[in-house]
Coordinates of C-alpha atoms and ligand atoms in Angstrom, one line a residue:
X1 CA -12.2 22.2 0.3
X2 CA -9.1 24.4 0.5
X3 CA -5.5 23.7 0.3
X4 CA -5.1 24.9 3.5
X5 CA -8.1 22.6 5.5
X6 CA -7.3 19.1 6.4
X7 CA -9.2 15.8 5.1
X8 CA -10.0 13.6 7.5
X9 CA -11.9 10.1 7.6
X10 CA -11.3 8.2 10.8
X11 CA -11.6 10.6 14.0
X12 CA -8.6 9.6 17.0
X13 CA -11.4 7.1 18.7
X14 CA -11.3 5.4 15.6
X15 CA -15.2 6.6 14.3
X16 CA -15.3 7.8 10.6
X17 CA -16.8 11.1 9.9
X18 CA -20.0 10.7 8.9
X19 CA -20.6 10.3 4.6
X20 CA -16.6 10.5 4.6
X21 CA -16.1 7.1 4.3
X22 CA -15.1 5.8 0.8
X23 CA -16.5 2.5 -0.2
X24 CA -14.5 -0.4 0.3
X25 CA -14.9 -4.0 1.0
X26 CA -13.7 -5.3 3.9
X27 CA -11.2 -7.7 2.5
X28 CA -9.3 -4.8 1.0
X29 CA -9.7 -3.1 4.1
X30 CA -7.9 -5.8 5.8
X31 CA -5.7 -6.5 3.2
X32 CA -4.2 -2.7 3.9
X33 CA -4.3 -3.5 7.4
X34 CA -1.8 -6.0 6.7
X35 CA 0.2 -4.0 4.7
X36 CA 0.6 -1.6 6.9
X37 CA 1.5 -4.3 9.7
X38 CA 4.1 -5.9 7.3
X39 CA 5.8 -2.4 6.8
X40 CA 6.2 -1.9 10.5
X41 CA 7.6 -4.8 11.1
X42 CA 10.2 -5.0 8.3
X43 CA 11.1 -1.7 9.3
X44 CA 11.5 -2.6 13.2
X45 CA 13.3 -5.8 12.1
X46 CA 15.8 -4.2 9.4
X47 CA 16.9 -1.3 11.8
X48 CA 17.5 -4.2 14.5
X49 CA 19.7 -6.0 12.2
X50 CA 21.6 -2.9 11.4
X51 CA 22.2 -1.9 14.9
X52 CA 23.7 -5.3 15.5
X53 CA 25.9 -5.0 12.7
X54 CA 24.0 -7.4 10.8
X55 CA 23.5 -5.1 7.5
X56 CA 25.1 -2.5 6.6
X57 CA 22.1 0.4 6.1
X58 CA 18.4 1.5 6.4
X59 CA 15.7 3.4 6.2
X60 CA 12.4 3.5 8.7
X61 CA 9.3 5.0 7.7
X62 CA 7.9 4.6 11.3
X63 CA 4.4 6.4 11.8
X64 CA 4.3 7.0 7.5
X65 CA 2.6 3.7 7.4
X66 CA -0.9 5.0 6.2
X67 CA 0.3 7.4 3.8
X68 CA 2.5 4.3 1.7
X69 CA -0.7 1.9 2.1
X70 CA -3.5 4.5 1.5
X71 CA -1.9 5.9 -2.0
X72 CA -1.0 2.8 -3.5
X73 CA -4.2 1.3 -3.0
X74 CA -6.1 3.9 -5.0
X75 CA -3.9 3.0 -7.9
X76 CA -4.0 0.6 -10.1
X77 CA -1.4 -2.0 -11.4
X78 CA -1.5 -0.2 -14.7
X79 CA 0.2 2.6 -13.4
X80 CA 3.6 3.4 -12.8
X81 CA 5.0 4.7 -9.3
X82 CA 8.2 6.7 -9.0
X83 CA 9.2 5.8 -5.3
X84 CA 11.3 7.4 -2.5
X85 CA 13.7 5.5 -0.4
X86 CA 11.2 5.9 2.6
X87 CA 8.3 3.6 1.3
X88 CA 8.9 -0.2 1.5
X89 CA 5.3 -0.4 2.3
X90 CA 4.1 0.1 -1.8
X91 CA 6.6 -2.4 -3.2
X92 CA 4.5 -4.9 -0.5
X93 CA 1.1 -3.6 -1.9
X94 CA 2.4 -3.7 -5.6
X95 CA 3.0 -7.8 -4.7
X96 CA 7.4 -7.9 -4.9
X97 CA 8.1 -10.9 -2.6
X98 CA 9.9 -9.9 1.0
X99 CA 12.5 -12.0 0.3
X100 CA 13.6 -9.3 -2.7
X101 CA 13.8 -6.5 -0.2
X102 CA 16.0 -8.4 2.4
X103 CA 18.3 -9.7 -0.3
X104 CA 18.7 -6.1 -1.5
X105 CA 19.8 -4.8 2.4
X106 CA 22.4 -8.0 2.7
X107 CA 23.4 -6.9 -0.8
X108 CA 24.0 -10.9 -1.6
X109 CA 23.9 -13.2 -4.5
X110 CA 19.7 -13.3 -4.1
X111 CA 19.7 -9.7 -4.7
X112 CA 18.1 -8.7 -8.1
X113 CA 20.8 -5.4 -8.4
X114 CA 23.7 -8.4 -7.2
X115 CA 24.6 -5.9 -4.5
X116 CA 25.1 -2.8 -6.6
X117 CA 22.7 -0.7 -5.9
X118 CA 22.6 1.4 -2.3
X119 CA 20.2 -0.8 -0.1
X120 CA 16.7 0.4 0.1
X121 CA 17.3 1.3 -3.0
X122 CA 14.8 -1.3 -4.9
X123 CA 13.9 -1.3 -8.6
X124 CA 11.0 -4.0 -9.8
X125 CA 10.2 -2.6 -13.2
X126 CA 8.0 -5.7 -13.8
X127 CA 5.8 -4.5 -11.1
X128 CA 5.9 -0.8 -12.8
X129 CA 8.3 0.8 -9.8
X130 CA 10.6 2.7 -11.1
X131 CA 14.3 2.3 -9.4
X132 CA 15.2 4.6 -6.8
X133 CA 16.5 7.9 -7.3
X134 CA 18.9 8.9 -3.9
X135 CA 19.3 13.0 -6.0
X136 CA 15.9 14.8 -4.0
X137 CA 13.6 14.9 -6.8
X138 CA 15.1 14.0 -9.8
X139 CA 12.6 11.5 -10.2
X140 CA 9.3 14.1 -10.3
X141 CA 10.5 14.8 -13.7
X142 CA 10.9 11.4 -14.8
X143 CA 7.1 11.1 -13.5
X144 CA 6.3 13.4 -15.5
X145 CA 8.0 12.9 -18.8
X146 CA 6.5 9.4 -18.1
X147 CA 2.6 10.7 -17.7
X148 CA 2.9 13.1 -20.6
X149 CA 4.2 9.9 -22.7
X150 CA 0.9 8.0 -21.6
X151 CA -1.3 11.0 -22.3
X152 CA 0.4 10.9 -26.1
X153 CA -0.3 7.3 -26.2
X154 CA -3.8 7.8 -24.9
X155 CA -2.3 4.9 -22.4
X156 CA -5.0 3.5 -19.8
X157 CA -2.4 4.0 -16.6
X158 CA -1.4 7.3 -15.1
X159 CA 2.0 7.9 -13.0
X160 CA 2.4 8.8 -9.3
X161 CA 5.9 9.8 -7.6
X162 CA 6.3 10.2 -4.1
X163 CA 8.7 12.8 -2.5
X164 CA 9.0 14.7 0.7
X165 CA 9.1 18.0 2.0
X166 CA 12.5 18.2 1.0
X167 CA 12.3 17.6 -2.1
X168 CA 9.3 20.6 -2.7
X169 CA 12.7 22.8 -2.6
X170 CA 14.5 20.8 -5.2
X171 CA 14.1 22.4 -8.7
X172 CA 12.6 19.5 -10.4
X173 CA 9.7 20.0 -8.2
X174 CA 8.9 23.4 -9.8
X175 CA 9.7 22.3 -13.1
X176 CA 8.1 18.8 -12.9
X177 CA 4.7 20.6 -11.6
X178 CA 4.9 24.1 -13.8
X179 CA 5.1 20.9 -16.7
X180 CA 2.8 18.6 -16.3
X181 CA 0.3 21.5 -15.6
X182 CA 0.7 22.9 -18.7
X183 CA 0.4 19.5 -20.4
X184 CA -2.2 18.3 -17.9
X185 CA -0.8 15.3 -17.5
X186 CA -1.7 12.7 -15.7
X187 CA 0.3 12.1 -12.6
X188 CA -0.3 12.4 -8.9
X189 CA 2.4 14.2 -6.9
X190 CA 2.2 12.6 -3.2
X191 CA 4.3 14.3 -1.2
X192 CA 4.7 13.2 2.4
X193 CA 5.0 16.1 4.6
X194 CA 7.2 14.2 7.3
X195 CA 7.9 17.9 8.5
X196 CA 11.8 16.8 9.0
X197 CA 14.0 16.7 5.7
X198 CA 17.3 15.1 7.1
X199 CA 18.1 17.7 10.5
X200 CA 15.9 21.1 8.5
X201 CA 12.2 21.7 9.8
X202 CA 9.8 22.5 7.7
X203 CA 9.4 26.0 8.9
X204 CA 12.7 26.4 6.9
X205 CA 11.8 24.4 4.3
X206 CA 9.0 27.1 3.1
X207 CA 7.0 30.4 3.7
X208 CA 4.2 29.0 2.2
X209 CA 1.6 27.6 4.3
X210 CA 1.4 24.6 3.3
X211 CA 3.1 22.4 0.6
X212 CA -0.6 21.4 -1.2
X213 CA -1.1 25.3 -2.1
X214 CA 2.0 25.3 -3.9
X215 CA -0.6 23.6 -6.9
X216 CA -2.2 26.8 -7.6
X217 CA 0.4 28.3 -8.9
X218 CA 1.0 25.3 -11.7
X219 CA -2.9 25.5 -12.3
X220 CA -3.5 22.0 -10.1
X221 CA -5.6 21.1 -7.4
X222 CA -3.7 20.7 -4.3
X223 CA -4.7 18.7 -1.1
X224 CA -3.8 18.3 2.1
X225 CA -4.7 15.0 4.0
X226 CA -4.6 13.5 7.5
X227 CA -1.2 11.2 6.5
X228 CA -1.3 9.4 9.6
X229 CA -5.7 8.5 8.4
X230 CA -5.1 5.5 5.8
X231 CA -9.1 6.4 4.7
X232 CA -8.4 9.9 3.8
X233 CA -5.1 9.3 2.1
X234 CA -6.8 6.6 -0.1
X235 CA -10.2 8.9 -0.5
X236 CA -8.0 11.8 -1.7
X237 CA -5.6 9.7 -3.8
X238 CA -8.5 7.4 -5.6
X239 CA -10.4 11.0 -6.2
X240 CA -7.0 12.5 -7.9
X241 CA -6.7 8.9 -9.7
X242 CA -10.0 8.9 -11.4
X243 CA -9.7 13.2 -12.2
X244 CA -6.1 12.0 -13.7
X245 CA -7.9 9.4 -15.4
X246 CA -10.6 11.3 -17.2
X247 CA -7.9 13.8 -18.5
X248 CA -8.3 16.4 -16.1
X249 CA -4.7 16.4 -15.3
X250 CA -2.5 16.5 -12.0
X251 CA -2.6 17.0 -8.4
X252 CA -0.9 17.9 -5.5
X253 CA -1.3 15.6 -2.4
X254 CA 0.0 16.7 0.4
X255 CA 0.0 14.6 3.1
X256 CA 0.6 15.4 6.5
X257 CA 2.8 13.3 9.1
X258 CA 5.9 12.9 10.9
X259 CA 9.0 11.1 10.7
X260 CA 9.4 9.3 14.3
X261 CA 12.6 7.6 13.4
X262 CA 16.0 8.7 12.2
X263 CA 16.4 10.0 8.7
X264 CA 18.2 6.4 8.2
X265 CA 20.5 3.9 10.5
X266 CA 23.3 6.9 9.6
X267 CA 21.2 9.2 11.8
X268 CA 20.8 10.6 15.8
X269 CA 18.2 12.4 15.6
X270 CA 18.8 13.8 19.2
X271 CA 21.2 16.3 17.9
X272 CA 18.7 18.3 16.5
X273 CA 15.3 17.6 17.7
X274 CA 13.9 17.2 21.3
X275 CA 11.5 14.2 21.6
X276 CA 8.5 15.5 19.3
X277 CA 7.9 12.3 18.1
X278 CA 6.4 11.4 21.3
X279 CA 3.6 13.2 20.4
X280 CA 2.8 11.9 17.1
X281 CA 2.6 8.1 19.0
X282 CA -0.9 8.8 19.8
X283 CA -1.4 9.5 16.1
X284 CA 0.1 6.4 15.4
X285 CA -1.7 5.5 11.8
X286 CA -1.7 1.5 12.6
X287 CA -3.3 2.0 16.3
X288 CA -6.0 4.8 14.5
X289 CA -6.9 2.0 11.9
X290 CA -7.3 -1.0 14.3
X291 CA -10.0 0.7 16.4
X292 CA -11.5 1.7 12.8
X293 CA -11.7 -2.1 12.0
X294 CA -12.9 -2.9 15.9
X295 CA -15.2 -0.4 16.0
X296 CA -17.0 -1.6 12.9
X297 CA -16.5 -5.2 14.6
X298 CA -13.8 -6.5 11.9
X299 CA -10.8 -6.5 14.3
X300 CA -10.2 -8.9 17.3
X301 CA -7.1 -9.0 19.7
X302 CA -6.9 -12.9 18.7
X303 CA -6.6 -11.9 14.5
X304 CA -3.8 -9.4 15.8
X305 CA -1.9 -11.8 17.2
X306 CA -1.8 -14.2 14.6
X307 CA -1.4 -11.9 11.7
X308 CA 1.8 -10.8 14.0
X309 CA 2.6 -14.0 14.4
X310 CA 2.3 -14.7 10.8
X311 CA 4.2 -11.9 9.7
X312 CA 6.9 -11.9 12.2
X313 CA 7.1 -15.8 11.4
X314 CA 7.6 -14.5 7.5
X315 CA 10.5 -12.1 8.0
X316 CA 12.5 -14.4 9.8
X317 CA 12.6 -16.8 7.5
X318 CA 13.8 -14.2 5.0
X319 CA 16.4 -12.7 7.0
X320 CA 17.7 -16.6 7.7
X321 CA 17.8 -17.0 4.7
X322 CA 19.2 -13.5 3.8
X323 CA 22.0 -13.7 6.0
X324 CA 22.9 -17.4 4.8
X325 CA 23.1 -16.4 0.8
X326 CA 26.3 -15.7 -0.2
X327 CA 27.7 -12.7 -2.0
X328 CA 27.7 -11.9 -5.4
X329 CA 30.2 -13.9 -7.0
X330 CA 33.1 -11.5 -8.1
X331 CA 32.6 -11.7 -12.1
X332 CA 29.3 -9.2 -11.1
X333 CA 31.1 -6.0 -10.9
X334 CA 32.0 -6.2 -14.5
X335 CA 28.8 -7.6 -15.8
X336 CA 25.7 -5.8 -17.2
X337 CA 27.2 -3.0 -18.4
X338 CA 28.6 -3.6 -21.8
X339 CA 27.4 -6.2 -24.5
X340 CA 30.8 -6.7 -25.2
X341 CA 33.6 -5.6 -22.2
X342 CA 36.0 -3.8 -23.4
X343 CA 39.8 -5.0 -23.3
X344 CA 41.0 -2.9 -20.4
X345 CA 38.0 -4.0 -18.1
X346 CA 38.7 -7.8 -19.2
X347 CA 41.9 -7.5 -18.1
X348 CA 41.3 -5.5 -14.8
X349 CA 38.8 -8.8 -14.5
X350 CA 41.3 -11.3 -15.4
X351 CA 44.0 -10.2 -12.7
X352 CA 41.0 -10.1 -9.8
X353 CA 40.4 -13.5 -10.8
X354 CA 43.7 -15.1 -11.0
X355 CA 44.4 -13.3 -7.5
X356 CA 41.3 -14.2 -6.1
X357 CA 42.6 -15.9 -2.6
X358 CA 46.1 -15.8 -3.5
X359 CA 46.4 -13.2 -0.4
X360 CA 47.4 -10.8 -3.2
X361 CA 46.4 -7.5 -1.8
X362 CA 46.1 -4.3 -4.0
X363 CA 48.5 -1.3 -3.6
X364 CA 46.9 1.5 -2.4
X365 CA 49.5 3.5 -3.9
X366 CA 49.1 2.5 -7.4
X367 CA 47.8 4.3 -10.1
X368 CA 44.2 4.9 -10.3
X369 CA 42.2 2.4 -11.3
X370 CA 43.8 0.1 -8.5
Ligands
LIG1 C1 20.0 16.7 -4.6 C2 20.2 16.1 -3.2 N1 20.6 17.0 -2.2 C3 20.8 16.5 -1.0 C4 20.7 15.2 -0.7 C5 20.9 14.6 0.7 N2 19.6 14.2 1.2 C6 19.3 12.9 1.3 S1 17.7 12.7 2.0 C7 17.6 14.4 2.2 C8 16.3 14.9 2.9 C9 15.1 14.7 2.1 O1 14.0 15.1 2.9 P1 12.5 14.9 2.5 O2 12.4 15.2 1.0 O3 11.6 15.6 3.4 O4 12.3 13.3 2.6 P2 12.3 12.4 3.9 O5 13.7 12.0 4.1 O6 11.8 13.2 5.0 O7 11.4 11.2 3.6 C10 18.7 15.1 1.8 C11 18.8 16.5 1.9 C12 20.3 14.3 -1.8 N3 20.2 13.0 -1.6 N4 20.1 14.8 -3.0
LIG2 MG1 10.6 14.9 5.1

């Protein structure tokens, strides 16, 4: 195959190509059918509570469902993952607990980075994801630094970072690829071709192409993949896992879909797009999967409106109890930094604390720091 022709599994009326089909069981065939549910539905719910004013920012992934669920699921949980902000749906595969990713977009006292980091911007190192970079692309170098580190350590795990077509014209793209070719290391690049970066097309994005042929020229295999087919993105990604794996070195995965919401809550997309994403409904990668799973009699209407049900059920409880937390108390902002806080930063503490609800307010026209 070339890295211009398109891997596909599951056709539009939901039949799989015939031999195509990689061999899973049906529980974790179901279990990514969930997944990808759960993403939706978080995402729905999130940009619902922002539009009411309910949190402050987000970040949909709409229609990137199968791309998030696919990867992930061809790696294992010895491997570390260098996210973007627009894929909640691998921090639910890699097991972090819903009620981390609410408390992070209330920013309250639940909230494992106590409100400091930008929301969406998750970090669960336990769980081997590495925190969010919001730089396009700084983190493709950290991936791999990270893989050339396990290939030293003759470490079992590899590393995978996602990115998007943006970020293929940042210059840590170039010089994350052009190294970890040379050291053939073991990492997967997953790029989601979303063909929007922010209000720029991909047509001005690049003259190449397509984004997976840009692996040639760093002496890597490059792919391109149905994004919106969960089955292809998971064939090509277990197939670049196991090459990785055997110390063949890295791959491009390119993978091809489109990004039917806003950039984030900040964004109308009707200033600079006509209604494309129309188009790409019909391609919806949840609907394509469900007839998969009906076809090959695994699906009924009656499980989807339970595990709906269920889901929906679960969300709600988080946001309650989201929305009741409080925030992080105000001793936070000076925590975590230094072992031992320094005098000036005591004392700025000290005078927030003792006019903490006096109705003291601070003068805007003081010197900096106010
Ligand atoms: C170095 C840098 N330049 C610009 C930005 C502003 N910015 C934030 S997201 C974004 C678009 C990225 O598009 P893409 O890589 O296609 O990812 P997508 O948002 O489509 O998932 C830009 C330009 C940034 N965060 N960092
Ligand atoms: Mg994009």
């Amino acid at each position: 195959m070339s890295s211009t022709d398109m891997l596909q599994v599951i056709s539009k009326n939901g039949k799989a190509k015939r031999g195509a089909e990689p061999n899973l069981p049906k529980k974790t065939l179901l279990a990514m059918y969930e997944a990808m549910m759960q993403t939706r539905l978080l995402d729905e719910r999130m940009i619902n509570l922002q539009r009411q004013g309910r949190i402050g920012f987000y970040v949909p992934s709409t229609g990137e469902e199968a791309a998030q669920v696919g990867s992930c699921m061809a790696l294992d949980d010895t491997d570390w993952l260098f996210p973007s902000y627009r894929v909640p749906g691998l921090f639910l595969m890699r097991g972090v607990d819903i009620q981390h990713l609410v408390a992070n977009c209330f920013g309250n006292e639940a909230d494992l980075c106590k409100g400091r980091q930008m929301p969406v911007h998750y970090a669960f190192a336990e769980h081997k994801l590495v925190s969010i970079s919001s730089p396009i692309g700084t983190h493709i170098i950290h991936a791999t630094g990270l893989a050339m580190a396990q290939k030293l350590k003759k470490d079992k795990g590899i590393s995978a970072v996602y990115f998007g077509d943006g970020g293929t014209s940042s210059n840590d793209f170039h010089s994350g690829l052009n190294f970890a070719g040379v050291a053939k290391a073991p990492v997967l690049f997953i790029c989601t071709n979303n063909q929007w970066a922010i209000s720029v097309p991909i047509e001005k994005q690049t003259a190449s192409e397509t984004i997976a042929i840009k692996g040639e020229a760093y002496g890597m295999p490059g792919v391109r993949v149905d994004g919106n087919d969960v089955l292809a993105v998971y064939d090509a990604c277990k197939k670049a896992a196991d090459r990785a794996r055997k110390g063949d070195g890295p791959t491009l995965i390119e993978l091809m879909t489109y990004r039917r919401g806003p950039h984030s809550s900040s964004d109308d997309p009707t200033r600079y797009r006509g209604n494309q994403a129309d188009e790409w409904l019909d391609r919806d990668p949840i609907l394509r999967f469900r007839k998969y799973l009906e076809v090959a009699d695994m699906w009924s209407e009656k499980q989807e409106t339970e595990l709906i049900e269920r889901l929906k059920a679960g969300i709600n409880a988080e946001v309650k109890k989201g929305e009741a937390a409080g925030q992080p108390s105000l001793e936070t902002m000076f925590t975590d930094v230094y072992a031992n806080v320094p005098p000036h930063l005591r004392e700025q503490y000290e005078n927030l604390v003792r006019d903490e609800g006096t109705g003291h307010e601070p003068d805007p026209d003081a010197a900096f720091p106010l």
